[in-house]
CSV table of C-alpha atoms in Angstrom, one decimal:
chain,number,residue,atom,x,y,z
A,666,MET,CA,-13.6,-5.2,39.7
A,667,ARG,CA,-17.3,-3.1,41.7
A,668,GLU,CA,-20.9,-4.5,40.6
A,669,THR,CA,-21.8,-0.8,39.4
A,670,ASP,CA,-18.6,-1.0,36.9
A,671,LYS,CA,-19.5,-4.4,35.0
A,672,GLU,CA,-23.5,-3.1,34.7
A,673,LEU,CA,-22.0,0.1,33.6
A,674,LYS,CA,-20.5,-2.0,31.2
A,675,ALA,CA,-23.3,-4.2,30.0
A,676,CYS,CA,-25.3,-0.8,29.4
A,677,ALA,CA,-22.4,-0.1,27.2
A,678,ALA,CA,-22.2,-3.6,25.6
A,679,ARG,CA,-26.2,-3.1,24.7
A,680,LEU,CA,-25.3,0.0,23.4
A,681,LYS,CA,-23.0,-1.0,21.2
A,682,LEU,CA,-20.7,1.4,22.7
A,683,THR,CA,-17.3,-0.7,22.3
A,684,PHE,CA,-15.2,1.6,23.4
A,685,ILE,CA,-16.4,2.8,26.3
A,686,ARG,CA,-17.2,-1.1,27.6
A,687,ASP,CA,-13.2,-2.1,27.0
A,688,ASN,CA,-11.6,1.4,28.2
A,689,LEU,CA,-14.1,1.5,31.1
A,690,GLU,CA,-11.2,1.3,34.4
A,691,ASP,CA,-9.0,3.5,32.3
A,692,LEU,CA,-11.5,5.9,30.7
A,693,LEU,CA,-13.3,6.7,34.5
A,694,LYS,CA,-10.0,6.8,35.9
A,695,THR,CA,-9.2,9.7,33.4
A,696,ALA,CA,-12.4,11.9,34.2
A,697,THR,CA,-11.4,11.5,38.3
A,698,ASP,CA,-8.2,12.3,37.3
A,699,ASN,CA,-9.5,15.6,35.3
A,700,LYS,CA,-12.1,16.0,38.8
A,701,MET,CA,-14.1,16.2,36.0
A,702,THR,CA,-18.3,17.7,36.4
A,703,VAL,CA,-21.3,14.9,36.0
A,704,ARG,CA,-21.1,15.8,32.8
A,705,GLU,CA,-18.7,17.0,31.3
A,706,ALA,CA,-17.2,13.1,31.8
A,707,LEU,CA,-20.1,12.3,29.9
A,708,ALA,CA,-19.1,14.4,27.5
A,709,PHE,CA,-15.8,13.0,27.4
A,710,LEU,CA,-17.2,8.9,27.1
A,711,PHE,CA,-19.8,10.0,24.3
A,712,GLY,CA,-16.9,12.4,22.6
A,713,GLU,CA,-14.0,9.5,23.0
A,714,GLU,CA,-16.2,6.6,21.7
A,715,ILE,CA,-16.9,9.2,18.7
A,716,ARG,CA,-13.3,9.5,18.2
A,717,ARG,CA,-12.3,6.3,18.1
A,718,ARG,CA,-15.8,5.7,16.0
A,719,ASN,CA,-14.4,7.5,13.5
A,720,ALA,CA,-10.9,6.0,12.9
A,721,ASN,CA,-12.2,2.7,12.8
A,722,ARG,CA,-14.9,4.6,9.9
A,723,CYS,CA,-11.6,6.2,7.9
A,724,SER,CA,-9.6,3.6,8.3
A,725,ILE,CA,-12.3,1.0,6.1
A,726,TRP,CA,-13.2,3.6,4.6
A,727,MET,CA,-9.3,3.7,3.2
A,728,ARG,CA,-8.7,0.2,2.6
A,729,GLY,CA,-12.2,1.0,0.5
A,730,ALA,CA,-10.6,3.3,-1.6
A,731,HIS,CA,-7.6,1.3,-2.8
A,732,PHE,CA,-5.2,3.6,-3.5
A,733,PRO,CA,-2.3,2.6,-4.8
A,734,VAL,CA,-0.1,4.1,-2.1
A,735,ILE,CA,-1.3,6.7,-0.1
A,736,LYS,CA,-0.5,10.1,-0.4
A,737,GLU,CA,-1.2,13.9,1.0
A,738,LEU,CA,-1.5,16.8,0.1
A,739,GLY,CA,1.1,18.9,2.2
A,740,ASP,CA,3.4,16.9,0.4
A,741,PHE,CA,2.5,18.5,-2.8
A,742,ASP,CA,5.5,20.5,-3.4
A,743,LEU,CA,4.1,23.8,-5.3
A,744,THR,CA,7.1,25.3,-5.9
A,745,PHE,CA,8.7,22.9,-8.0
A,746,GLN,CA,5.3,23.0,-10.4
A,747,PRO,CA,4.7,26.4,-10.9
A,748,SER,CA,1.9,26.2,-13.5
A,749,ILE,CA,-0.6,25.1,-10.9
A,750,ASP,CA,-2.0,28.6,-9.4
A,751,PRO,CA,-1.8,29.0,-5.3
A,752,GLY,CA,-5.9,29.4,-4.7
A,753,LEU,CA,-6.9,27.3,-6.9
A,754,PHE,CA,-4.8,24.5,-5.8
A,755,ARG,CA,-6.6,25.7,-1.9
A,756,GLU,CA,-9.7,25.6,-3.6
A,757,MET,CA,-9.4,22.3,-4.7
A,758,CYS,CA,-7.6,21.2,-1.2
A,759,SER,CA,-11.1,22.5,0.5
A,760,LEU,CA,-13.0,20.3,-1.1
A,761,GLU,CA,-16.3,22.2,-1.6
A,762,TRP,CA,-16.4,21.0,-4.6
A,763,ILE,CA,-17.3,17.5,-3.5
A,764,GLY,CA,-21.0,18.5,-1.9
A,765,ASN,CA,-21.4,21.2,-5.1
A,766,GLY,CA,-21.3,17.6,-7.3
A,767,GLU,CA,-18.3,18.6,-9.7
A,768,ASN,CA,-15.1,16.9,-11.2
A,769,VAL,CA,-11.0,18.0,-11.2
A,770,VAL,CA,-10.0,16.9,-14.1
A,771,LEU,CA,-5.7,16.6,-13.8
A,772,VAL,CA,-3.9,17.3,-17.3
A,773,GLY,CA,-0.2,16.7,-18.1
A,774,PRO,CA,2.7,14.2,-18.7
A,775,PRO,CA,4.2,11.7,-17.1
A,776,GLY,CA,5.8,12.2,-13.5
A,777,VAL,CA,4.0,15.8,-12.9
A,778,GLY,CA,2.0,14.6,-10.0
A,779,LYS,CA,-1.6,14.8,-11.3
A,780,THR,CA,-1.7,11.0,-9.4
A,781,HIS,CA,-0.2,12.6,-6.3
A,782,LEU,CA,-2.9,14.6,-6.3
A,783,ALA,CA,-5.9,13.0,-7.4
A,784,ILE,CA,-4.7,10.3,-4.7
A,785,GLY,CA,-3.9,13.3,-2.3
A,786,LEU,CA,-7.4,14.1,-2.7
A,787,GLY,CA,-8.9,11.2,-1.9
A,788,VAL,CA,-6.9,10.7,0.8
A,789,ARG,CA,-8.4,13.7,2.4
A,790,ALA,CA,-11.7,13.0,1.1
A,791,VAL,CA,-11.8,10.0,3.1
A,792,ARG,CA,-11.0,12.0,6.1
A,793,SER,CA,-13.6,14.6,6.2
A,794,GLY,CA,-15.8,11.6,5.6
A,795,MET,CA,-16.4,11.3,2.8
A,796,THR,CA,-16.6,6.9,0.2
A,797,VAL,CA,-13.7,7.4,-2.3
A,798,ARG,CA,-12.7,4.5,-4.7
A,799,PHE,CA,-9.9,4.7,-6.3
A,800,PHE,CA,-8.8,3.0,-9.9
A,801,ASN,CA,-6.4,2.9,-12.6
A,802,ALA,CA,-8.3,3.9,-16.2
A,803,LYS,CA,-6.9,0.5,-17.8
A,804,ASP,CA,-8.9,-1.8,-14.9
A,805,LEU,CA,-11.4,0.4,-14.6
A,806,ILE,CA,-12.1,-0.5,-18.3
A,807,GLU,CA,-11.6,-3.7,-18.3
A,808,SER,CA,-13.8,-4.1,-15.3
A,809,LEU,CA,-16.9,-3.0,-16.9
A,810,SER,CA,-15.9,-4.3,-19.7
A,811,LYS,CA,-15.6,-8.1,-18.2
A,812,ALA,CA,-19.5,-7.0,-16.5
A,813,TYR,CA,-20.7,-5.9,-19.7
A,814,SER,CA,-19.9,-9.1,-21.4
A,815,GLU,CA,-21.6,-11.5,-18.5
A,816,GLY,CA,-24.3,-9.4,-17.9
A,817,ALA,CA,-24.2,-7.9,-14.7
A,818,PHE,CA,-23.6,-4.3,-16.3
A,819,GLU,CA,-25.9,-2.5,-14.8
A,820,ASN,CA,-25.0,-3.8,-11.1
A,821,LYS,CA,-21.0,-2.9,-12.1
A,822,LEU,CA,-23.0,0.6,-12.6
A,823,LYS,CA,-23.9,0.5,-9.4
A,824,GLU,CA,-21.5,-0.6,-6.7
A,825,ILE,CA,-18.7,2.2,-8.9
A,826,ASN,CA,-21.2,5.0,-8.0
A,827,LYS,CA,-22.0,4.1,-4.9
A,828,ALA,CA,-18.0,5.6,-3.8
A,829,ARG,CA,-19.3,9.5,-3.0
A,830,LEU,CA,-15.6,10.4,-5.1
A,831,LEU,CA,-14.3,8.3,-8.3
A,832,ILE,CA,-10.7,9.0,-9.3
A,833,ILE,CA,-9.6,7.8,-12.6
A,834,ASP,CA,-5.7,7.6,-12.5
A,835,GLU,CA,-4.4,8.0,-16.1
A,836,LEU,CA,-6.9,8.7,-18.5
A,837,GLY,CA,-5.6,8.4,-22.8
A,838,TYR,CA,-2.9,5.7,-21.9
A,839,THR,CA,-4.6,2.4,-23.2
A,840,PRO,CA,-7.1,2.8,-26.6
A,841,LEU,CA,-10.8,2.8,-25.7
A,842,SER,CA,-13.0,0.7,-28.6
A,843,PRO,CA,-16.1,2.1,-29.6
A,844,VAL,CA,-18.0,-0.3,-26.7
A,845,GLN,CA,-16.0,0.8,-24.2
A,846,THR,CA,-16.4,3.9,-25.2
A,847,GLN,CA,-19.8,4.1,-24.8
A,848,LEU,CA,-20.1,2.0,-20.7
A,849,LEU,CA,-17.1,4.4,-19.8
A,850,TYR,CA,-19.9,7.1,-20.9
A,851,HIS,CA,-22.5,5.5,-19.2
A,852,LEU,CA,-20.4,5.8,-16.3
A,853,VAL,CA,-20.4,9.0,-16.4
A,854,ALA,CA,-23.2,10.3,-17.3
A,855,LEU,CA,-24.8,8.4,-14.0
A,856,ARG,CA,-22.6,11.0,-12.0
A,857,TYR,CA,-23.6,13.9,-13.6
A,858,GLU,CA,-24.1,17.3,-11.2
A,859,LYS,CA,-24.9,14.2,-8.2
A,860,LYS,CA,-21.2,13.4,-6.8
A,861,SER,CA,-17.8,13.8,-8.4
A,862,LEU,CA,-15.4,12.8,-10.1
A,863,ILE,CA,-11.6,13.4,-10.0
A,864,VAL,CA,-9.8,12.7,-14.0
A,865,THR,CA,-5.8,12.3,-14.4
A,866,SER,CA,-4.8,12.3,-17.9
A,867,ASN,CA,-1.9,12.9,-20.2
A,868,ARG,CA,-4.1,14.6,-22.5
A,869,PRO,CA,-5.9,17.7,-22.9
A,870,ALA,CA,-9.3,17.1,-23.8
A,871,GLY,CA,-9.4,18.3,-26.5
A,872,GLN,CA,-6.7,15.3,-27.6
A,873,TRP,CA,-9.1,12.7,-26.2
A,874,GLU,CA,-11.2,11.6,-29.0
A,875,LEU,CA,-8.0,10.4,-30.9
A,876,PHE,CA,-8.1,7.6,-27.8
A,877,MET,CA,-11.9,6.7,-27.6
A,878,GLY,CA,-13.2,4.9,-30.3
A,879,ASP,CA,-17.4,6.6,-30.2
A,880,LYS,CA,-16.4,9.9,-31.1
A,881,ALA,CA,-19.6,11.4,-30.9
A,882,ALA,CA,-19.6,9.1,-26.6
A,883,SER,CA,-16.0,11.2,-26.1
A,884,ASN,CA,-17.8,14.4,-27.1
A,885,ALA,CA,-21.1,13.3,-24.5
A,886,ILE,CA,-18.4,13.2,-22.1
A,887,LEU,CA,-16.4,16.1,-22.1
A,888,ASP,CA,-19.7,17.3,-22.4
A,889,ARG,CA,-20.5,15.6,-18.9
A,890,LEU,CA,-17.3,15.8,-17.5
A,891,LEU,CA,-15.9,19.3,-17.8
A,892,HIS,CA,-19.9,21.5,-17.2
A,893,HIS,CA,-19.1,21.6,-13.0
A,894,CYS,CA,-14.9,21.8,-13.5
A,895,THR,CA,-12.0,22.4,-12.4
A,896,ALA,CA,-9.8,21.7,-14.8
A,897,LEU,CA,-5.6,22.1,-14.4
A,898,ALA,CA,-3.5,21.5,-16.5
A,899,ILE,CA,0.7,21.4,-14.8
A,900,LYS,CA,3.5,21.4,-16.9
A,901,GLY,CA,6.7,21.5,-15.6
A,902,GLU,CA,9.4,19.1,-15.4
A,903,SER,CA,8.7,15.4,-14.6
A,904,TYR,CA,9.5,14.7,-10.3
A,905,ARG,CA,10.7,11.1,-10.6
A,906,ILE,CA,13.1,12.8,-13.5
A,907,HIS,CA,14.2,15.4,-10.8
A,908,GLU,CA,14.8,12.0,-8.3
A,909,SER,CA,16.4,10.7,-10.4
A,910,ARG,CA,18.9,13.5,-11.3
A,911,MET,CA,19.4,14.8,-7.4
A,912,ARG,CA,20.4,11.3,-6.8
A,913,LYS,CA,23.2,11.4,-9.5
A,914,LEU,CA,24.4,14.4,-8.7
A,915,LYS,CA,24.2,14.0,-4.8
A,916,ARG,CA,26.3,10.3,-5.4
A,917,LYS,CA,29.1,12.1,-7.6
A,918,ALA,CA,29.8,15.1,-5.2
A,919,LYS,CA,30.0,11.6,-2.2
A,920,GLU,CA,32.6,10.1,-4.8
A,921,LYS,CA,34.4,13.1,-5.5
A,922,LYS,CA,34.7,13.5,-1.6
A,923,GLU,CA,35.3,10.0,-0.7
A,924,GLU,CA,38.3,10.3,-3.7
A,925,ALA,CA,39.8,14.1,-2.0
A,926,ALA,CA,39.3,11.8,1.4
A,927,GLU,CA,41.2,9.8,-0.4
A,928,SER,CA,44.1,11.4,-1.9
A,929,THR,CA,45.0,13.6,1.2
A,930,GLN,CA,44.9,10.3,3.2
A,931,ALA,CA,47.7,8.9,0.6
A,932,ASN,CA,49.4,12.2,1.1
């Protein structure tokens, strides 16, 4: 290694340009092979360092989001759910509402794609440089309740509220006690008009007081959640039921084809 390269590596290390430090020879070779000017070479080196840092940050934040699976918005089949307005879908995908501290509420029966949409929006937000945290509603309530009983509720609120986008999935499947409803209210109120929420539920907003133990707190949650909000009611068949039906049809078609082939061979 040239003495100059050693000095450049030392400088990169001191400036914490770790990607340039670890890949200096290859980067310089690329710059030389492409006959880059000094300015072009510097822009290339710094650009590669930034690209790697962004990739590392995205990877760390993706793990920190605790998505149960990774779902992409591009894989969501709008043609299967015609109740979703394509313009509204594009508006949600733009993520401008996050910058405005607005919310998204996705309501519909099981299997229609609510969680897919919520995760897809969350994944896009992470890749756009935003912190995201995903919670199943039951797990979130249990976490808040545990912190409350241990006298650590305020710290837990601050911890959860750090995320730019908070996703609460499957709200409405588990009944909430009056205290649990009030704890959820404090979280929603803390984020109101500051940071965004995505909430998915199997129940329309008008029925939330049926599973929330405190009517006043339930109304206060809805008031803040829906004030600046895109609310989407998804109607249609369950993806899981549809896929199960399609698998059965394919299996039957395959069996008939095999039976026909065996019959032909026997004759």
